[in-house]
Every structure is written in C-alpha cells, then in structure tokens.
Amino acid sequence: MKANRMEAFSDGVLAIIITIMVLEFKVPEGHDWKALVELGPKILSYIFSFVYVGIYWNNHHHLLHMVRTMNGRLMWLNLLLLFWLSLVPFTTAWMGESYFAATPTALYGFILLLAALSYWLLQRAIINQHSSDSSFILAMGKDWKGRLSPLLYLIAALTAYVSPWISGFFFVLVAVVWFVPDKRIEQALRGH
Amino acid sequence: MKANRMEAFSDGVLAIIITIMVLEFKVPEGHDWKALVELGPKILSYIFSFVYVGIYWNNHHHLLHMVRTMNGRLMWLNLLLLFWLSLVPFTTAWMGESYFAATPTALYGFILLLAALSYWLLQRAIINQHSSDSSFILAMGKDWKGRLSPLLYLIAALTAYVSPWISGFFFVLVAVVWFVPDKRIEQALRGH
Amino acid sequence: MKANRMEAFSDGVLAIIITIMVLEFKVPEGHDWKALVELGPKILSYIFSFVYVGIYWNNHHHLLHMVRTMNGRLMWLNLLLLFWLSLVPFTTAWMGESYFAATPTALYGFILLLAALSYWLLQRAIINQHSSDSSFILAMGKDWKGRLSPLLYLIAALTAYVSPWISGFFFVLVAVVWFVPDKRIEQALRGH
Amino acid sequence: MKANRMEAFSDGVLAIIITIMVLEFKVPEGHDWKALVELGPKILSYIFSFVYVGIYWNNHHHLLHMVRTMNGRLMWLNLLLLFWLSLVPFTTAWMGESYFAATPTALYGFILLLAALSYWLLQRAIINQHSSDSSFILAMGKDWKGRLSPLLYLIAALTAYVSPWISGFFFVLVAVVWFVPDKRIEQALRGH
C-alpha cells in the first residue's frame, strides 16, 4: 500500500486542472487578430497558472517518492492540497476576465498561498516519517524555497491593491524561484 | 486479470468528477469580494462533494485491494457506483444554486444514498470471494460505518424539507464518521 | 512495447467521455421535483450512453490483453474507435434534448454503428496476430455478439423514423446482449 | 526516477485535450439533418485536431522511451509542448466557428508550429543524452519528418490568407506524412 495510487489520482486531478482552464477561452466574435486582443489578459493568467500547476506537479512527484507508509493523514493533507489547486481554474478565469483587477488578483494569490501551506503540511507529515539524520531530512534542511513562496504569494496578494504590476512581479518571482525542480530531494533520492 | 485496470478507470472517473464540479463556478460579474458572496452556497456545496468523493476514492482504493478474482458482476457493480457518483456534480450545482432549497438538497442526499448502497453491494460481492473466517471478513464484521451512512444520507435527504441546517448537520456527520480511512481493512491487509 | 500505454490512454479517454456527458445536465430554473421532469429524456439518454461506454471499456480491456505486438495499424484503428466514441456525448445530448426525435436518435445509432465497426476492425487486426488454431481464435469463432450488435444499431437507427419506442427497444437489446462480459476471451485468457 | 510519470501525466493531458474539444459541439436548435450542416466545419476542424493530437500522442510515446535520465530541463520542455497543445481545443473551435476564416486558420497553424518546435527541442534534449553513434541517433539521422512538418505548418498558416483550400491541403499533408508512426525509433528500440 504505497503512495503510487495517491500519485496516480493526484496526477489525474492536476492534468484535468491544467487542461480545463482552457475551456475559459471563449471563441471570440470576430475573425481577426484584433479579436484575440481581448483574450490577452486571460492568456497571460493562463500562462501563470499553467506554470504554477506544472511546478506543483513536478515537486509533488518528487515529494511522494519519499513517502514511507501511506496513512489517512497523508491522504487528507494531499486532498487538501488538491482542493486549493482545484480552485485555480476559477481564480485564473476571474483574474483574467477582470484584467487583473485588485480583488480577483488578491484572491488568486490567497488560493495559491493556501495551496502552498497545504503542500508544506504534507511535506512536514512526510518528513516526520524519516529519522532526523536521514539523507532526505538533511537535504530538506535548507528548505528556503518552501518557506519563501508562501511569503511571496502573500505579498503578491496584498500588493494587488497597490498595482497589478507589483503583484505580477511577485507572482513571476515565485515561478522563477521554483523553475528548477527540487535538486535537494533529487540528491537524496540518489543517496538512497 | 486483477482489479488494477478497474482501479485505474475508477480513479480517472473520480478525478474528473472532483475536478469538473469547479466548472460550475461561473466567473462573477463584479470584481470585489462582494461578488464572491453569491458564490458562497456553491462553494459550500462543492466542499461537501469534494470531501465525499475524496472519502469514496479512499475507501474504494482499500476495498479493491481485497478483490480476489475480477468478474463481470464486480465490474457492473463498480460501474453502478460510478454512475451515481457521476451525478454528484449536477446535484452539487443544483443544491448550491438553489441556496440549499429543500428538493435539490433532498436529491443530493438521495443520490449519495444510492451511491452508498451501490458501494455496499460491491463490498458484499467482494466479501463473498473470501471465506467467512478470513481476516478480511473478521475485520469487516463490525461494519457500522457502512450501515450507518446510508441511514444518515436518508435522514439528511428527508430533513431537507424541515430545515437546511438540520439536513446539513447530518451531511457533516457522515463526513466526520468517514474522515478516518477504513482502519479495519488496513489491519486486514497488514494481516495478509 | 506492449499495449499497456494504448490501454492507459484509451482508459483516460473513455473515463472522460463517460464523465463529461454529465456537463449537459444544465441546472434547472425551478427548485422542485417538477423541474427535474424536463431532464428526464436527457437522463435516460445518459443512462444508455453510460452503459454502452461501460460495455466498450470492459470488452476493450479484454481485447487489448490479446495484443501480441503493437504497431501503427493497431494504434490508428484504436484511435478510430475512440474518435467515434468521442462523438457520443454530443449525440447523447442532442437525442435527449430533442426528446428522442427521429434524426437525433438515428444519428445516435449511426455513431454507435461506426464505433462497433471500428471495434470489429480492431478485433480483426488483433486476431490476425494469432495463428488460426490458437485458443483465442477458437474462442472468438462464434463471435455472434460482435456480428449482431452493428446490425442492431443499424436497425435502431433506421426504426427511429418509425417510432422512438421501437428504436429504443433495439438499443436496450444491444445493452442486454453485451451485459455479460465476453466470456469467450476470458476463457481463452485462462487457457493461456 | 524514469520518464514513466511524465508519460502518465502527458497521456492524461493529451486524453483530456482530445476529448474536451467535443464540448465545442453545441447541441443544434433543429432536430433534422439540416441542423447538422452548420456543424460541418466544426466537425472537420475536430477531425484535423484529433488526428494531430493522436500523432503527437503516438510519437511522444516512442520518444519518451528513449529518455535515459529525467531532469528538470526535459520536464519543462515537455510542459512547453503540452502548453501549446492545450491551446489546440481553442484554436480548433475558433477555426471551425469561423468557417476556416483566414486569421483563425493561420492561428491554428501557428500554434501547431509552436508545438512542433517544442517537440523538436524535447527531441534534441533527449538525443543529447545518447552518444552520437548509438542506434537511436543513427535512426534519427534522417529526421526529415521532424524538419518538414514545422515548415508545412508555417506554409499552411501563411496560405490561410490566400485560400482555405490551399491551407487545408498543407494541413492534410502533415497528417499524411506522420500517419505511419516513427519507424526509425521503433527500429532503434528493437536494436536495443
């Protein structure tokens, strides 16, 4: 009873989340390039979400490889993470449709913040299955990305009320920080 | 010819069910927090359904591990369960859109009741593949959760005509009862 | 390079087909049981399609186990089958919305006929990979179900112009015929 | 940590892309064959996209078998490919709804061009994991299909402004070229 079915289920949910966001691109009335311009903010917000869900899929994949024994707690924490991520298509569409208005952008950030916190809880529960001197724990020690990104999401959410450009800067920053997959766990896996 | 392809197919269907429910959250007209308020009952009914489908996914996962030989009967009982669960996105949307009006809430409960009964039939068919003194049967002996939840769904459906609060109380009760995954089967699996 | 990835992809497509059909159930205006009545034909046509796709999933699953070597031909025949099945959500919705009017019901039958013929081509291509005295071929010898169902779909499609009841009778007949999974191949598999 | 989870995730995304395109077929008002005529261009553009995504699924499947070690770069290149392909349902719907008007058809070609270029980058990254005298590299040597198809997509996109028939000819040409799965890699796999 390993984590592989949880992995398959999570993969399915993430694949659907990333794909149904496209259903928000309604076919425009006109048939020229100008008709695409109004889709601009929607496409931009789609790119953001595609990258974030892609990052989650990749890190989640690494993380689940470290699960020692599956139990109800891990399953519920994983479902909590999927719950927040399942709201991303809605917040993506609202943010895009509103041309990055303050409140939709803030909500977008808050949902990602809650997803990041759920991920962190899931990670903690998995860490607790390892002894404190395992290669996995040592590798995770300097988990600055995991600590930084909820903070960046919070700042991005709050600065949405100042300017969408400042908020957008912090959203891009999170993506850049996570762009490279989690080398730490990769190394620990190799250590195994 | 084990249960693993049935498991994969069921996982796919459950992952899609849990995710397409979000498509019911239409992007609101306004761009402020107030615009989200009208989504309140929809989000609440989504949370309910997310938890129920999550519970089904988890228990289903445990149950299928006990399958000895796949046959047509198991397959059709499994499809019956998936059929009722596939109606959950519709009843979730109707219940939320109606602000938990009596009939939509009752229908929501009846569909969950029919899913619970199908699950029970599937469980019985799998139990019949084991001898009566197997650790699986002994562990299943006190299946009070499986007997209680159809009853609770029925009460929740009927009390919808009295008050959405009473009905909601019973819906929450089912979720609480099942929150912890099925330790009985987990133990039996370990006994194997 | 066995058939397992083709199986996984087909499972994914079939799981999505079976689930997105529910998206056609628009939330009704009213909040009473009467409001559900207009959904009646849609639900009936959904039940039909759910059963047919369920039958395809099951038989497909048995069939792919007999693949000896994957090649481009099998892949394209499988995609052809999935193509016709992918049109089922549309024809299901049209048939339901039209209260089983003649042309939508006939189209529903024709699409299922084309799916059945594609299935038959896929089956033939797999049969050709086996020697004529293999247990698989012997078991397939009396493939009366596979020959009967395209005929029944054709009759159901044509009689739609006479009466929806006669047409419906033949649609039910196909479901009944296939209800029991393909024992022939099950036996051949056991013979291996 | 092989490519199999990336494969499963990609399969999921491709299966969803291929299936949600059907959601664009709105149920027509009328109930006769004439009502289907207006769906004609949509169905035609759906057939195009179904074939292209089918080709990608098949070649992708062959390609991923050649991955030696998974890393962040491969994962991001794969996500880039999936990103462009995820836009196909939108461009398919726009092209069909516009009766193959110039700009929607050109956009359709450009998105497929970008997908083809991403595929080519992914292929290059995987080739770099092999020594230059491996059977895989030798087999890939005459990669005329991979070089030809971006060019054909570009021509199809540009000629959309001349005539939809010329553009359509080049779209059909790509499909024909790729119809037979990549024998080169199949042979290399057998060589292993």
XYZ file of C-alpha atoms in Angstrom, chain D:
192
model
C 13.101 8.146 -11.467
C 12.378 7.292 -15.080
C 10.145 9.056 -17.562
C 7.067 6.986 -16.713
C 5.334 9.547 -14.516
C 5.949 12.254 -17.131
C 4.461 9.840 -19.632
C 1.383 9.211 -17.475
C 0.850 12.938 -16.899
C 1.276 13.721 -20.614
C -1.122 10.915 -21.524
C -3.678 12.370 -19.142
C -3.336 15.871 -20.598
C -3.493 14.578 -24.197
C -6.543 12.414 -23.422
C -8.324 15.430 -21.919
C -7.337 17.735 -24.817
C -8.650 15.251 -27.380
C -11.923 14.788 -25.521
C -12.877 18.294 -24.371
C -12.763 19.513 -27.970
C -16.110 17.765 -28.350
C -17.624 20.131 -25.772
C -17.495 22.776 -28.519
C -20.203 20.927 -30.469
C -23.215 22.769 -29.089
C -26.476 20.894 -29.449
C -28.188 22.400 -32.553
C -31.607 24.034 -32.368
C -33.294 21.924 -35.027
C -33.865 18.181 -34.980
C -33.135 17.282 -38.613
C -30.053 16.524 -40.714
C -30.035 20.130 -41.950
C -29.302 21.265 -38.397
C -26.065 19.275 -38.582
C -24.839 21.086 -41.677
C -23.814 24.164 -39.721
C -21.712 21.861 -37.519
C -19.831 20.719 -40.637
C -16.759 22.996 -40.400
C -16.528 22.352 -36.640
C -16.525 18.615 -37.202
C -13.936 18.960 -39.966
C -11.628 21.019 -37.731
C -12.208 18.490 -34.929
C -11.105 15.651 -37.224
C -7.906 17.592 -38.056
C -7.093 18.160 -34.395
C -8.000 14.624 -33.364
C -5.527 13.286 -35.926
C -2.756 15.739 -34.919
C -3.112 15.069 -31.191
C -3.241 11.352 -31.999
C 0.024 11.693 -33.948
C 1.630 13.599 -31.062
C 0.477 11.017 -28.565
C 1.980 8.220 -30.633
C 5.321 9.870 -31.413
C 5.642 11.235 -27.879
C 5.146 7.727 -26.607
C 8.004 6.447 -28.786
C 10.235 9.389 -27.914
C 9.889 9.096 -24.128
C 11.070 5.513 -24.314
C 14.461 6.862 -25.312
C 14.867 9.029 -22.187
C 17.940 7.964 -20.240
C 17.707 10.204 -17.164
C 14.879 12.528 -16.243
C 15.772 16.058 -15.307
C 14.249 19.478 -14.924
C 15.057 20.500 -18.465
C 13.160 17.602 -20.039
C 10.229 18.253 -17.735
C 9.983 21.926 -18.718
C 10.361 21.181 -22.423
C 7.614 18.599 -22.080
C 5.389 21.118 -20.292
C 6.105 23.630 -23.063
C 4.889 21.089 -25.633
C 1.767 20.376 -23.568
C 1.151 24.122 -23.228
C 0.926 24.652 -26.991
C -1.150 21.513 -27.427
C -3.508 22.665 -24.647
C -4.378 25.667 -26.832
C -5.467 23.396 -29.689
C -9.103 22.998 -28.468
C -9.465 26.789 -28.520
C -7.932 27.288 -31.978
C -9.902 24.293 -33.293
C -13.161 25.829 -32.105
C -12.313 29.282 -33.498
C -11.283 27.887 -36.886
C -14.440 25.770 -37.114
C -16.800 28.505 -35.906
C -15.330 30.973 -38.432
C -15.789 28.536 -41.340
C -11.995 28.426 -41.821
C -11.571 32.220 -41.987
C -8.023 33.415 -42.680
C -6.854 34.559 -39.220
C -8.308 31.694 -37.141
C -6.825 29.210 -39.612
C -3.460 30.984 -39.502
C -3.520 30.944 -35.678
C -4.353 27.241 -35.786
C -1.247 26.690 -37.917
C 0.981 28.885 -35.745
C 0.033 27.048 -32.540
C 0.764 23.715 -34.234
C 4.044 25.172 -35.471
C 5.000 26.158 -31.923
C 4.023 22.681 -30.700
C 6.185 21.128 -33.422
C 9.144 23.335 -32.450
C 8.723 22.383 -28.780
C 8.621 18.742 -29.761
C 11.814 19.257 -31.729
C 13.517 20.873 -28.698
C 12.386 17.992 -26.479
C 13.730 15.535 -29.036
C 17.077 17.355 -29.180
C 17.391 17.275 -25.384
C 16.773 13.531 -25.386
C 19.171 12.992 -28.303
C 21.862 14.775 -26.263
C 21.611 12.004 -23.671
C 22.833 9.480 -26.238
C 26.289 9.082 -27.726
C 26.464 10.091 -31.386
C 26.975 6.517 -32.584
C 24.046 4.979 -30.701
C 21.415 3.172 -32.743
C 18.910 5.813 -31.649
C 20.980 8.677 -33.094
C 21.692 6.781 -36.291
C 17.989 6.057 -36.677
C 17.110 9.692 -36.041
C 19.697 10.899 -38.536
C 17.340 11.335 -41.417
C 14.709 13.141 -39.349
C 13.047 14.608 -42.442
C 9.544 14.359 -40.967
C 10.555 16.369 -37.907
C 12.118 19.045 -40.113
C 9.385 19.073 -42.729
C 6.323 19.422 -40.528
C 7.136 22.825 -38.898
C 7.722 24.116 -42.425
C 4.391 22.691 -43.615
C 2.575 24.210 -40.626
C 4.150 27.572 -41.421
C 3.082 27.344 -45.069
C -0.430 26.258 -44.035
C -0.638 29.221 -41.629
C 0.550 31.751 -44.234
C -1.514 30.429 -47.158
C -4.627 30.730 -44.971
C -4.691 34.351 -46.195
C -4.706 33.162 -49.814
C -7.312 30.399 -49.656
C -8.583 27.989 -47.003
C -8.313 25.203 -49.579
C -4.576 25.678 -50.120
C -4.052 25.960 -46.370
C -6.155 22.854 -45.809
C -4.089 20.972 -48.370
C -0.924 21.560 -46.344
C -2.645 20.616 -43.079
C -3.726 17.336 -44.665
C -0.195 16.846 -45.983
C 1.306 16.949 -42.460
C -1.198 14.354 -41.285
C -0.375 12.079 -44.222
C 3.370 12.435 -43.639
C 3.072 11.427 -39.999
C 0.327 8.860 -40.478
C 2.756 5.989 -40.225
C 4.324 6.026 -36.741
C 8.022 6.712 -36.428
C 9.592 3.521 -37.769
C 13.047 4.932 -37.133
C 12.653 4.910 -33.349
C 10.745 1.632 -33.454
C 13.740 0.078 -35.178
C 16.187 1.632 -32.730
C 14.115 0.243 -29.844
C 14.281 -3.180 -31.411
C 18.052 -2.693 -31.823
C 18.382 -2.214 -28.049
